[in-house]
mmCIF file of C-alpha atoms in Angstrom:
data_model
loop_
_atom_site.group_PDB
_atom_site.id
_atom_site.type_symbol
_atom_site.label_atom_id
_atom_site.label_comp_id
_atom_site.label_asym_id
_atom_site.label_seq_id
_atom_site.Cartn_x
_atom_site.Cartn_y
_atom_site.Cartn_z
ATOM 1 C CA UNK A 1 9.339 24.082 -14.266
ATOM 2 C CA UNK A 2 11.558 26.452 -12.287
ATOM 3 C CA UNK A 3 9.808 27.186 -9.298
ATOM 4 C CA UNK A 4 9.784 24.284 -6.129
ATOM 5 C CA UNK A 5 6.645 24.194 -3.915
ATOM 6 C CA UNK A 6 7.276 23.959 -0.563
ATOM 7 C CA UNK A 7 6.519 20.207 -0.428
ATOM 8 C CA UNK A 8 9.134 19.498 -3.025
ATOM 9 C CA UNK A 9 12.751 20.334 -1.931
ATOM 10 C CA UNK A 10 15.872 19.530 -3.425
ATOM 11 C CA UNK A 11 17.400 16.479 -2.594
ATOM 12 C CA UNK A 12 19.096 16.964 1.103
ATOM 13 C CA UNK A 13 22.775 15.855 1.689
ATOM 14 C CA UNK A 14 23.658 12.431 2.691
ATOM 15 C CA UNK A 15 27.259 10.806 2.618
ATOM 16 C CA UNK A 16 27.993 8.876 -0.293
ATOM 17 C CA UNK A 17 25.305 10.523 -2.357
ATOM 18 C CA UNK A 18 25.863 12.512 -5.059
ATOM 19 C CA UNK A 19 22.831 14.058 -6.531
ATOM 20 C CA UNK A 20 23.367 15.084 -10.227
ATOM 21 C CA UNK A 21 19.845 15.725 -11.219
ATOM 22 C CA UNK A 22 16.931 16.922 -9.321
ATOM 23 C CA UNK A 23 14.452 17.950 -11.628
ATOM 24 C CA UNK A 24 10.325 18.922 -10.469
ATOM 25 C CA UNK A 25 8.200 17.104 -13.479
ATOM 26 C CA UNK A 26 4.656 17.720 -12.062
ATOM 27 C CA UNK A 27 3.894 20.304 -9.729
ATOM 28 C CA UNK A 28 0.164 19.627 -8.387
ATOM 29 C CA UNK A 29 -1.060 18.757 -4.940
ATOM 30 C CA UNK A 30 1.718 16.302 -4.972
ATOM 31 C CA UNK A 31 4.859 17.112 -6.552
ATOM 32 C CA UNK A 32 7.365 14.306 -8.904
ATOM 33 C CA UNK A 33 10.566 14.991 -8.611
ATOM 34 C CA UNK A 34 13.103 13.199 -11.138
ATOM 35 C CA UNK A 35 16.676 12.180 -9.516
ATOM 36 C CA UNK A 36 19.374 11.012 -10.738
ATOM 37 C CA UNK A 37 22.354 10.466 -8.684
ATOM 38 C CA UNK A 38 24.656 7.457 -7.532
ATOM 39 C CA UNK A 39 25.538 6.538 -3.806
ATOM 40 C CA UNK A 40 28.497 5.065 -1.873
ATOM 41 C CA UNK A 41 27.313 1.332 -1.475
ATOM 42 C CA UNK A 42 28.076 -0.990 1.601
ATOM 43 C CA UNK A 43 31.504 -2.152 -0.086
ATOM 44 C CA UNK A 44 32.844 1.258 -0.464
ATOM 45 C CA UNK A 45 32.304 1.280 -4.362
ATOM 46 C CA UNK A 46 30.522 3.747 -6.621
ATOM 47 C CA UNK A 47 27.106 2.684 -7.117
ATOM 48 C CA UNK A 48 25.887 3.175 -11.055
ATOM 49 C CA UNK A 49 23.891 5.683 -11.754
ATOM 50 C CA UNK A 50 19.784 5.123 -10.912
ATOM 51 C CA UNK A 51 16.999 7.460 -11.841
ATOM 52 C CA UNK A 52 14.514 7.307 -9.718
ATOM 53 C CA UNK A 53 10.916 9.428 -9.641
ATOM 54 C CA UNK A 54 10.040 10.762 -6.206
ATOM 55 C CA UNK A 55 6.471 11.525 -5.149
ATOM 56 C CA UNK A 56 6.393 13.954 -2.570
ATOM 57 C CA UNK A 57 3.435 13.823 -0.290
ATOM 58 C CA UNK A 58 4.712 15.081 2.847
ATOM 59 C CA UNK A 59 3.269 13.573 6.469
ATOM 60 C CA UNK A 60 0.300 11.907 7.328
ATOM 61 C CA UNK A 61 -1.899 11.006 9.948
ATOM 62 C CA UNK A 62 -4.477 8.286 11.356
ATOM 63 C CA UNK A 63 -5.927 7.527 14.822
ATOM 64 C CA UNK A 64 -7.322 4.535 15.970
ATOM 65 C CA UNK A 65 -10.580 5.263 18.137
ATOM 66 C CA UNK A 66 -10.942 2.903 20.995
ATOM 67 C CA UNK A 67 -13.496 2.604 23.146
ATOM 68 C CA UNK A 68 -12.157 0.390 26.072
ATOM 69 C CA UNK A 69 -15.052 0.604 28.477
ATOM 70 C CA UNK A 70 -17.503 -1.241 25.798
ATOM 71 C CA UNK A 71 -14.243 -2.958 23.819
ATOM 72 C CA UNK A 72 -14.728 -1.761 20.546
ATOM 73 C CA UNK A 73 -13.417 0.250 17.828
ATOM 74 C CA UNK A 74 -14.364 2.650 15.249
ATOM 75 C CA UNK A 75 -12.939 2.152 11.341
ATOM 76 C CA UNK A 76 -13.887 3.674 8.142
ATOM 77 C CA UNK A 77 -14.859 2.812 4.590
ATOM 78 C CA UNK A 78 -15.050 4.583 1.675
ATOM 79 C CA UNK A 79 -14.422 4.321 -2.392
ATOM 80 C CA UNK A 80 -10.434 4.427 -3.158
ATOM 81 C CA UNK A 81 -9.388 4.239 -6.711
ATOM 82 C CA UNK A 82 -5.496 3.472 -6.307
ATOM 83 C CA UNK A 83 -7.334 0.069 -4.537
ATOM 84 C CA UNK A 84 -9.933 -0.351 -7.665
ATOM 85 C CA UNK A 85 -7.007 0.138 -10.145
ATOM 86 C CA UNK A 86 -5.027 -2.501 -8.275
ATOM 87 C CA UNK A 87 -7.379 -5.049 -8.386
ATOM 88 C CA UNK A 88 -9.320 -5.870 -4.769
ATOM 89 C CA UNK A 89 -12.566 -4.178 -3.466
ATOM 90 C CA UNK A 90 -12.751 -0.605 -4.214
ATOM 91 C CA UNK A 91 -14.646 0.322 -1.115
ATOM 92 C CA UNK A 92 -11.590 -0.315 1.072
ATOM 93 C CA UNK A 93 -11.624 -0.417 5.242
ATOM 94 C CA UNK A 94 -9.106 1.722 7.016
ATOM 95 C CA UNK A 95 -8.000 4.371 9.491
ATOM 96 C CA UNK A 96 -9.123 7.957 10.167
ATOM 97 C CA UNK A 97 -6.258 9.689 8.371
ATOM 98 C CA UNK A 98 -5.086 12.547 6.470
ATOM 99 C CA UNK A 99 -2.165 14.572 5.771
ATOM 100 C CA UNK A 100 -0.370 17.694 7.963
ATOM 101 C CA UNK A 101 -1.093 21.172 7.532
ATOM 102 C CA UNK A 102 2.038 22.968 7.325
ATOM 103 C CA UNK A 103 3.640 23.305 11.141
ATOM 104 C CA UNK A 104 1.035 21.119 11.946
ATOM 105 C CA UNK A 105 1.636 18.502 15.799
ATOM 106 C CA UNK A 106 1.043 15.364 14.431
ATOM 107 C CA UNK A 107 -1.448 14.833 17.485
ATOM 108 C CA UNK A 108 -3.588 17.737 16.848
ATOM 109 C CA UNK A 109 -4.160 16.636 13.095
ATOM 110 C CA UNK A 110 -4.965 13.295 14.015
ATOM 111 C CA UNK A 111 -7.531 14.749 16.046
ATOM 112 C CA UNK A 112 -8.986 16.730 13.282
ATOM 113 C CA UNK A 113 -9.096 14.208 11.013
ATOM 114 C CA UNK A 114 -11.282 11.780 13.226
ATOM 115 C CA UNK A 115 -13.304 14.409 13.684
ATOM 116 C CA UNK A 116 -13.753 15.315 10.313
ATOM 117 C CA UNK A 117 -14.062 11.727 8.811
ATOM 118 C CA UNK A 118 -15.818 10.085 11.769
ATOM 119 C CA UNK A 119 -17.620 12.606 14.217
ATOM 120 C CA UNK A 120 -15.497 11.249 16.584
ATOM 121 C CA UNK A 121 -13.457 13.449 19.398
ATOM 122 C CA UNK A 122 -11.196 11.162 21.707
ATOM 123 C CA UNK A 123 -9.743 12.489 25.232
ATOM 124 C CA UNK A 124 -6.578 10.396 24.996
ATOM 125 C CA UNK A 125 -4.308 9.992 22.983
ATOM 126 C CA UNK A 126 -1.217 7.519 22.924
ATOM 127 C CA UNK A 127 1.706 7.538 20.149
ATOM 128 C CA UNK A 128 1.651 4.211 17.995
ATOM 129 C CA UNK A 129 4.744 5.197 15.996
ATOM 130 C CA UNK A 130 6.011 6.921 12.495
ATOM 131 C CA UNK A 131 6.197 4.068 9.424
ATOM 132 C CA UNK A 132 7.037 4.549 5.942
ATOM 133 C CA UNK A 133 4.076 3.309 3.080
ATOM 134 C CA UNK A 134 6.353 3.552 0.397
ATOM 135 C CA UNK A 135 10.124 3.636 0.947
ATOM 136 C CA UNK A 136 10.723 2.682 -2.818
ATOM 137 C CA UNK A 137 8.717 5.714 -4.847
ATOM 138 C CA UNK A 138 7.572 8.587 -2.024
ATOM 139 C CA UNK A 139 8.088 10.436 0.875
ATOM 140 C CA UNK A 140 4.828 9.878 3.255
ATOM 141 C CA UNK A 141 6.037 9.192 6.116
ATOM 142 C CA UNK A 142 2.889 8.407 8.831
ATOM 143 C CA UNK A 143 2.559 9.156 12.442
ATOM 144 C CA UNK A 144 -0.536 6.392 14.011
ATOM 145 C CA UNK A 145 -2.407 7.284 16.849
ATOM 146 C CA UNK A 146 -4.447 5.900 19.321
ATOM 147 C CA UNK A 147 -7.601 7.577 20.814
ATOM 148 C CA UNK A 148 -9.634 6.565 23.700
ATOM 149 C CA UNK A 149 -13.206 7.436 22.932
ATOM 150 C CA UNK A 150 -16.782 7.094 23.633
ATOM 151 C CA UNK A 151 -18.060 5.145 20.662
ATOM 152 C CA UNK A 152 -22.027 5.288 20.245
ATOM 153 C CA UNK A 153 -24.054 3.151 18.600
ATOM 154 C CA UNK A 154 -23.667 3.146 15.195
ATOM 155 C CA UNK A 155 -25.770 4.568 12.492
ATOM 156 C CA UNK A 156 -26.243 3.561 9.257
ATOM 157 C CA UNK A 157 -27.481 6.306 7.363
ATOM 158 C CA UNK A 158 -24.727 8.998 8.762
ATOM 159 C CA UNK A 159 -21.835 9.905 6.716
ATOM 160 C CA UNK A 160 -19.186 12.076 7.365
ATOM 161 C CA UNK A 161 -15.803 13.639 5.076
ATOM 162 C CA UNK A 162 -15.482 17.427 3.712
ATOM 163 C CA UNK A 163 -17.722 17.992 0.749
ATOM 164 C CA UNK A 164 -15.564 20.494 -1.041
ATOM 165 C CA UNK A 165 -13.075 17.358 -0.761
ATOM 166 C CA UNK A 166 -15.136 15.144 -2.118
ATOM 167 C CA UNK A 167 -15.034 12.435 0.655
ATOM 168 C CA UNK A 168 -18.422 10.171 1.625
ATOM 169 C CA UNK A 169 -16.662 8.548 4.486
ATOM 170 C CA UNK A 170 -19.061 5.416 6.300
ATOM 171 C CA UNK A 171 -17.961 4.847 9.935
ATOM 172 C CA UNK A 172 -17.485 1.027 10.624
ATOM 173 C CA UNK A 173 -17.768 0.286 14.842
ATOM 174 C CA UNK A 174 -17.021 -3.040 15.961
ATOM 175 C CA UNK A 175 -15.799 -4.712 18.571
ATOM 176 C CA UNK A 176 -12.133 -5.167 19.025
ATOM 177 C CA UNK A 177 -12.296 -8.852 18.650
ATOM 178 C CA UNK A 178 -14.074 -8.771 15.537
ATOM 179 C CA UNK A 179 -11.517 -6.378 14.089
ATOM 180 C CA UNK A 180 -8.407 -8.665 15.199
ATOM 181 C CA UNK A 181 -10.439 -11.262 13.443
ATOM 182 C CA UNK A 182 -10.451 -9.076 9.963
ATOM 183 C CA UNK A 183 -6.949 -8.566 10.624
ATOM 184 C CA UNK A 184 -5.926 -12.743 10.803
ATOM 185 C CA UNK A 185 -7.785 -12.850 7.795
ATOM 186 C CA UNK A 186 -6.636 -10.865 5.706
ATOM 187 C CA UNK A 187 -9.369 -8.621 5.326
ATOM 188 C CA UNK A 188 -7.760 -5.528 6.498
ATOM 189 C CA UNK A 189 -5.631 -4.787 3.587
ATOM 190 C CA UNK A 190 -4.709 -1.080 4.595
ATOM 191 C CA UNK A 191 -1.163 -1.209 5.900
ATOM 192 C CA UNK A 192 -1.844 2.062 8.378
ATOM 193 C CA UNK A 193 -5.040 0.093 9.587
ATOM 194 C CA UNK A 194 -2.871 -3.228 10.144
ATOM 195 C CA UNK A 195 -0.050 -1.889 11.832
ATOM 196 C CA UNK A 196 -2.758 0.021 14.010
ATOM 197 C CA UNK A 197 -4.523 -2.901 14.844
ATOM 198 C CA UNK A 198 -1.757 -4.786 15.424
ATOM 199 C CA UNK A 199 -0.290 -1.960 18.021
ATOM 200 C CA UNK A 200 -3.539 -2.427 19.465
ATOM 201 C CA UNK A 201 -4.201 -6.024 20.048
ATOM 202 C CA UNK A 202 -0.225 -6.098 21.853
ATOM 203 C CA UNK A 203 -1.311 -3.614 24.122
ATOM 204 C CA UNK A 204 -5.426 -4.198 24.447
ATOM 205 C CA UNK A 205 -5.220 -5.471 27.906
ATOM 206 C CA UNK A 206 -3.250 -2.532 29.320
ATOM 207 C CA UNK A 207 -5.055 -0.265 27.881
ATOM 208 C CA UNK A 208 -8.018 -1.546 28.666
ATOM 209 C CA UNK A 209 -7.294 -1.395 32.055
ATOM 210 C CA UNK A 210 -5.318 2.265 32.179
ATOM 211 C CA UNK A 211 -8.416 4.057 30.318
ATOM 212 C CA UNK A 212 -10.844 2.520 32.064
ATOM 213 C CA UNK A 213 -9.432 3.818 35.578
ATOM 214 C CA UNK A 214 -10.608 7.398 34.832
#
């Protein structure tokens, strides 16, 4: 494969690293790049040489919709193979989230995608932070949101997600302290959700008390 989509670049420099293959082995929605190349390790000395694959899957997205005037918050569910094929319940609990459009504000997309996957528009929104999923094996890197919105009551029978995507998305509302208590238990198993939730509960109180002011 010759050509490089736009999400798969070569290998960027870095000092100490020398890159002596960079080869694209797949070249669908998310590129695999194959690298091999050594680095210059804490000690000074030559590291050997590693080959590493590289899945490219650019930047994502999620927002956490909180309602602070009733103290709740909105999550999703839906069926995730990656979380069948390792093992635990395949209808997995997590975040509104999705991936950039190209030149995309990370803000903006994270207020598509809760309005895509939830129905959900929020007024505010306040940074969480960027983390890494998957430092070892792929590029994602996430930026979490939080969104002060009106939650209503929730329904049962509505579903949300793109149909030409193939997503049946089930909106989960709560309140806050029922989440936390998911969380302590281990029940959230979504790292984006987790870190989201745990942003949350260290600042509940202020926020609580900023969004309501309005």
């Amino acid at each position: 494969m010759s050509a490089r989509p736009p999400k798969a670049p070569a290998i960027p420099p870095f000092p100490g690293l020398e890159v002596r293959e960079d080869e694209l082995v797949w070249s669908g929605r998310f590129p695999l790049q194959r690298v091999r190349f050594t680095y210059e390790r804490f000690d000074g000395a030559r590291s050997p040489e590693l080959t590493w694959e590289l899945w490219r899957r650019g930047r994502g997205v999620a927002m956490l919709p909180f309602d602070p005037w009733t103290d709740r918050v909105a999550l999703i569910e839906q069926f995730r193979l990656p979380v069948h094929a390792a093992g635990l319940p395949a209808i997995h609990t997590e975040c509104v989230a999705g991936l950039l459009e190209a030149g995309e504000d990370p803000e903006a997309a994270a207020r598509r995608e809760t309005q895509e996957e939830a129905g959900l528009v929020p007024d505010r929104v306040e940074t969480i932070g960027q983390f890494m999923l998957m430092q070892g094996g792929c590029d994602e890197l996430m930026f979490l949101h939080c969104g002060r919105t009106r939650l209503p009551e929730p329904e049962a029978a509505v579903t949300h997600g793109l149909v030409q995507e193939g997503e049946d998305i089930r909106l989960l509302i709560m309140p806050t302290a029922r989440a936390f208590a998911l969380l302590d238990t281990n029940e959230i198993r979504n790292a984006t959700c987790a870190l989201s939730l745990f942003w949350l509960r260290q600042h509940h109180a202020r926020l609580r008390d900023e969004w309501t002011r309005e």
